[in-house]
XYZ file of C-alpha atoms in Angstrom:
350
model
C 9.314 -112.096 73.744
C 9.692 -111.579 69.994
C 9.886 -114.701 67.787
C 12.117 -114.771 64.696
C 13.419 -117.646 62.590
C 15.371 -120.009 64.890
C 15.578 -117.380 67.640
C 13.620 -115.659 70.386
C 14.367 -112.097 71.476
C 13.684 -111.732 75.211
C 13.186 -108.188 76.535
C 12.992 -107.982 80.341
C 11.272 -105.125 82.164
C 13.325 -102.842 84.400
C 12.166 -101.035 87.591
C 10.648 -97.670 86.834
C 9.489 -98.664 83.357
C 11.054 -99.648 80.072
C 12.926 -102.753 78.991
C 16.483 -104.000 78.896
C 18.188 -104.576 75.576
C 16.844 -107.852 74.166
C 18.789 -111.049 74.736
C 18.637 -113.844 72.162
C 17.567 -117.439 72.810
C 18.389 -119.936 70.063
C 15.666 -122.456 69.207
C 15.569 -125.411 66.818
C 12.941 -124.131 64.386
C 10.506 -121.289 63.772
C 8.693 -120.287 66.985
C 5.003 -119.495 66.434
C 3.630 -119.394 69.993
C 5.128 -118.848 73.456
C 3.934 -119.275 77.046
C 5.568 -119.013 80.467
C 4.915 -121.085 83.606
C 6.732 -122.518 86.612
C 6.825 -126.182 85.576
C 9.328 -127.424 88.174
C 7.930 -125.792 91.304
C 11.133 -123.863 92.035
C 9.499 -120.431 91.824
C 11.122 -119.541 88.483
C 9.342 -119.073 85.170
C 10.059 -121.593 82.440
C 9.330 -121.096 78.749
C 7.195 -123.226 76.436
C 7.967 -122.592 72.778
C 5.901 -123.999 69.901
C 8.133 -124.924 66.950
C 5.774 -125.607 64.062
C 8.386 -126.695 61.481
C 9.995 -129.078 63.969
C 6.634 -130.458 65.155
C 7.582 -129.903 68.763
C 6.840 -128.096 71.999
C 10.225 -127.171 73.466
C 10.588 -126.560 77.209
C 13.254 -124.143 78.438
C 13.973 -124.148 82.176
C 14.463 -120.709 83.740
C 16.834 -119.897 86.585
C 15.109 -116.664 87.647
C 17.949 -114.494 86.313
C 16.903 -114.314 82.672
C 18.763 -117.471 81.598
C 16.892 -120.377 79.994
C 18.278 -123.856 79.367
C 16.645 -126.205 76.803
C 15.113 -129.285 78.394
C 12.658 -131.805 76.991
C 10.954 -131.382 73.600
C 7.498 -132.959 73.177
C 6.309 -134.169 69.767
C 3.057 -132.553 68.559
C 1.690 -132.770 65.010
C 2.014 -129.331 63.322
C 1.632 -127.330 66.566
C 0.242 -123.795 66.323
C -0.626 -122.416 69.741
C 0.090 -123.102 73.428
C -1.926 -122.101 76.502
C -1.095 -122.626 80.193
C -3.823 -123.044 82.860
C -4.960 -125.387 85.636
C -7.100 -127.730 83.544
C -7.045 -130.552 86.125
C -8.162 -128.579 89.186
C -5.130 -129.625 91.242
C -3.616 -126.127 91.694
C -0.885 -126.956 89.155
C -0.518 -125.360 85.730
C -1.078 -127.754 82.814
C -0.292 -127.112 79.152
C -2.629 -127.302 76.144
C -1.225 -127.326 72.605
C -3.306 -126.857 69.463
C -2.006 -128.776 66.460
C -3.232 -130.280 63.207
C -4.932 -133.186 65.024
C -6.609 -131.021 67.655
C -5.810 -130.018 71.230
C -3.361 -132.095 73.242
C -3.012 -131.823 77.019
C 0.318 -132.106 78.816
C -0.666 -132.512 82.460
C 1.629 -131.207 85.159
C 2.861 -133.865 87.575
C 3.276 -133.267 91.324
C 6.887 -134.422 91.003
C 7.581 -131.599 88.548
C 7.617 -131.491 84.768
C 4.975 -132.469 82.233
C 3.405 -135.752 81.201
C 3.410 -136.813 77.556
C 0.740 -135.133 75.375
C -2.728 -136.726 75.209
C -5.221 -135.718 72.504
C -8.312 -134.403 74.322
C -10.128 -132.380 71.610
C -9.924 -134.016 68.152
C -9.986 -131.340 65.409
C -8.129 -133.000 62.567
C -7.117 -130.766 59.666
C -7.869 -127.396 61.281
C -4.635 -125.436 61.225
C -3.993 -121.817 62.241
C -6.500 -121.970 65.097
C -6.305 -120.045 68.373
C -7.525 -120.756 71.890
C -7.871 -119.079 75.281
C -8.342 -120.561 78.765
C -11.031 -119.559 81.242
C -13.227 -120.868 84.056
C -16.204 -121.176 81.734
C -18.303 -123.615 83.801
C -17.585 -122.177 87.282
C -15.934 -125.456 88.299
C -12.610 -123.990 89.407
C -10.935 -125.817 86.506
C -9.958 -123.998 83.349
C -11.714 -124.776 80.093
C -10.835 -123.733 76.549
C -12.486 -121.476 73.980
C -11.332 -122.118 70.391
C -11.664 -120.486 66.987
C -10.477 -121.518 63.539
C -10.424 -119.300 60.398
C -12.303 -121.874 58.304
C -15.250 -122.109 60.730
C -17.307 -119.023 61.629
C -17.966 -120.156 65.187
C -16.377 -120.052 68.631
C -16.423 -123.281 70.667
C -16.102 -123.740 74.449
C -14.854 -127.013 75.933
C -14.740 -127.972 79.614
C -13.247 -130.779 81.685
C -10.134 -130.650 79.502
C -8.412 -133.345 81.566
C -10.845 -135.928 80.158
C -10.554 -137.395 76.681
C -12.477 -136.368 74.711
C -13.290 -133.100 76.460
C -17.022 -132.255 76.251
C -18.310 -129.308 74.214
C -20.071 -126.857 76.544
C -21.413 -124.363 74.003
C -20.765 -122.627 70.687
C -21.765 -119.404 68.946
C -21.707 -118.078 65.395
C -19.274 -115.213 64.733
C -17.983 -113.378 61.667
C -15.989 -114.860 58.801
C -12.390 -115.986 59.391
C -12.055 -115.726 63.172
C -8.299 -115.478 63.759
C -7.985 -114.787 67.486
C -9.942 -114.442 70.717
C -9.531 -113.181 74.257
C -11.369 -113.737 77.552
C -11.913 -111.518 80.589
C -14.594 -110.421 83.025
C -15.725 -107.213 81.336
C -19.066 -106.773 83.136
C -17.926 -107.780 86.645
C -20.168 -110.851 87.032
C -17.177 -113.105 87.804
C -17.671 -115.057 84.557
C -15.438 -114.819 81.484
C -16.611 -112.736 78.544
C -15.238 -113.321 75.036
C -14.001 -111.064 72.263
C -13.377 -112.708 68.870
C -11.332 -111.010 66.131
C -12.736 -111.820 62.674
C -10.552 -111.052 59.671
C -13.189 -111.740 57.024
C -15.644 -109.182 58.419
C -13.040 -106.748 59.819
C -14.785 -106.746 63.172
C -14.749 -107.878 66.804
C -17.598 -110.091 68.008
C -18.461 -109.869 71.718
C -20.187 -112.476 73.875
C -20.883 -113.063 77.546
C -21.283 -116.354 79.359
C -24.888 -116.887 80.371
C -26.636 -119.569 82.382
C -25.159 -123.081 82.194
C -22.228 -121.833 80.140
C -24.243 -120.679 77.112
C -22.655 -117.965 74.988
C -24.891 -114.894 74.591
C -24.018 -112.482 71.720
C -23.368 -108.912 72.880
C -22.742 -107.148 69.592
C -20.162 -106.512 66.905
C -17.519 -103.765 66.709
C -16.563 -102.791 63.124
C -12.890 -102.082 62.358
C -11.262 -100.098 59.565
C -8.905 -102.962 58.670
C -8.856 -106.747 59.226
C -7.598 -107.702 62.725
C -4.774 -110.172 63.308
C -4.637 -110.476 67.100
C -6.648 -109.235 70.080
C -5.815 -108.569 73.737
C -8.506 -108.013 76.364
C -7.112 -106.388 79.503
C -9.535 -106.212 82.426
C -8.490 -106.069 86.080
C -10.867 -105.736 88.991
C -10.523 -106.074 92.751
C -11.769 -109.651 92.531
C -9.108 -110.518 89.948
C -6.081 -110.281 92.237
C -4.227 -113.588 92.491
C -3.815 -114.911 96.032
C -3.198 -118.021 98.160
C -6.357 -119.232 99.914
C -5.773 -119.504 103.666
C -2.905 -117.008 103.827
C -4.929 -114.398 105.690
C -1.954 -112.354 106.904
C -0.218 -112.366 103.497
C 3.115 -113.848 104.603
C 3.049 -116.629 101.994
C 2.548 -119.383 104.592
C -0.379 -121.280 106.076
C 0.107 -121.485 109.844
C -1.587 -120.688 113.144
C -0.984 -116.972 112.597
C -3.579 -117.027 109.788
C -6.278 -118.445 112.068
C -5.368 -115.793 114.651
C -5.667 -113.107 111.953
C -9.199 -114.300 111.099
C -10.247 -114.164 114.763
C -8.688 -110.715 115.152
C -10.561 -109.501 112.075
C -13.836 -110.844 113.458
C -13.668 -109.988 117.164
C -10.949 -107.390 117.806
C -10.517 -105.336 114.669
C -6.800 -104.574 114.973
C -5.933 -106.616 111.872
C -6.939 -105.081 108.547
C -7.177 -107.677 105.781
C -6.130 -106.447 102.336
C -7.343 -109.716 100.798
C -10.464 -110.975 102.557
C -10.812 -113.767 99.986
C -7.547 -115.240 101.302
C -9.073 -115.344 104.802
C -12.232 -117.112 103.567
C -10.720 -120.593 104.024
C -13.834 -122.546 102.986
C -14.929 -120.040 100.279
C -18.503 -119.808 101.528
C -18.586 -116.114 100.663
C -18.283 -114.758 104.190
C -15.795 -114.533 107.034
C -16.795 -116.238 110.273
C -15.340 -118.468 112.959
C -15.686 -121.522 110.718
C -12.778 -120.215 108.614
C -10.455 -120.158 111.625
C -11.638 -123.610 112.719
C -11.204 -125.069 109.226
C -7.706 -123.611 108.982
C -6.629 -125.114 112.306
C -8.284 -128.463 111.490
C -6.349 -128.649 108.231
C -3.039 -127.736 109.858
C -3.238 -130.055 112.860
C -5.664 -132.820 111.860
C -5.118 -132.992 108.116
C -8.728 -132.109 107.374
C -10.033 -130.562 104.138
C -7.484 -128.228 102.508
C -8.315 -124.620 101.635
C -10.774 -124.073 98.793
C -9.443 -123.164 95.327
C -7.116 -121.602 94.385
C -5.580 -123.278 97.460
C -2.167 -122.591 98.942
C 0.140 -124.337 96.468
C 0.016 -121.551 93.888
C -1.558 -118.122 93.586
C -4.812 -118.003 91.665
C -8.129 -116.189 91.268
C -11.288 -116.794 93.287
C -13.207 -119.210 91.004
C -16.681 -118.529 92.433
C -18.593 -115.313 93.170
C -19.162 -114.419 96.815
C -22.813 -113.855 97.678
C -23.590 -111.520 100.565
C -26.115 -112.630 103.186
C -29.392 -110.778 102.439
C -30.166 -110.638 106.186
C -27.031 -108.643 106.961
C -27.225 -104.843 107.263
C -26.048 -102.688 104.322
C -22.339 -101.949 104.294
C -21.369 -105.092 106.219
C -17.705 -105.343 105.200
C -17.285 -108.912 106.433
C -19.689 -110.247 103.804
C -18.445 -107.983 100.996
C -15.393 -110.072 100.250
C -12.792 -108.953 97.771
C -9.057 -109.048 97.311
C -7.856 -105.470 97.088
C -4.211 -106.468 97.292
C -2.014 -109.512 97.898
C 1.797 -109.266 98.124
C 3.045 -110.108 94.589
C 6.343 -111.510 95.921
C 4.395 -114.198 97.797
C 3.291 -115.543 94.420
C 6.916 -116.003 93.332
C 7.652 -118.673 95.945
C 7.443 -122.335 94.939
C 5.057 -123.566 97.638
C 2.853 -121.807 100.118
C 3.260 -124.551 102.718
């Protein structure tokens, strides 16, 4: 997606690599930030476009075939940046918009669509800021890390669904931080941060320590001032999946409980995503996962642990192997090597 004045150029990937010729989407203003999410629950990506000059966040509904129809526009004071994540912990993507008054949250409703924006992080007068979402407090709910060129610090906020959202931690960085990115670089299942600083022509690195404290990890000098940064890290434990869908068919039914029992006692079934089989997310596979799955299906007991079955997501908490188990015990070494991507395109896992 390439923003221009009053237009967006959309270039769709084609099988085997490469992109189609760009198609043009007309917008009512200058787009400065774009995000994609399924806001209606129909399995198709919708677009969220920040129009700074118009003071609006414009929603375009997608039909899954590359066509987008303008829907509701939400009023936001001088919006700059939009981020999509599950800030409420309900397995639904919410929307955070950074504007001249601070960060506003547009919560996703179970009926589909977005609620009106609510100011959750007051930051009046700080324009041109950037933010990134991440599970910074290990709660299963996304928080936000923010930078602003006029302040040589990075700030982390949690519990974004509350107003005002509490500040978890902060850390000094170089002059004029203009962008940041988050990802698990060291494999400890906690987000690490990289902050691009224009004033010092460098990248500041930090990891998340105990209780969400930011711990500096060094500075990378650059030959020229950075404008944007992308941190791409993918590990086996960063595959998105539906919790409870042990057999990977996109549904939660009795076959998943049978698959868990087969994995435990027979060995015919080979799980490509053991995290999906770990219904209660206690870090191991045992008979309690099959029992919990059946209890939820037939008695309405506790639903699967996050990310749940409604949408695909990452495992929010590290799995800890039992120290009493013998080395190489595969049942306790949970990971998600693979989960069928097409099962994440459906609207509801059932």
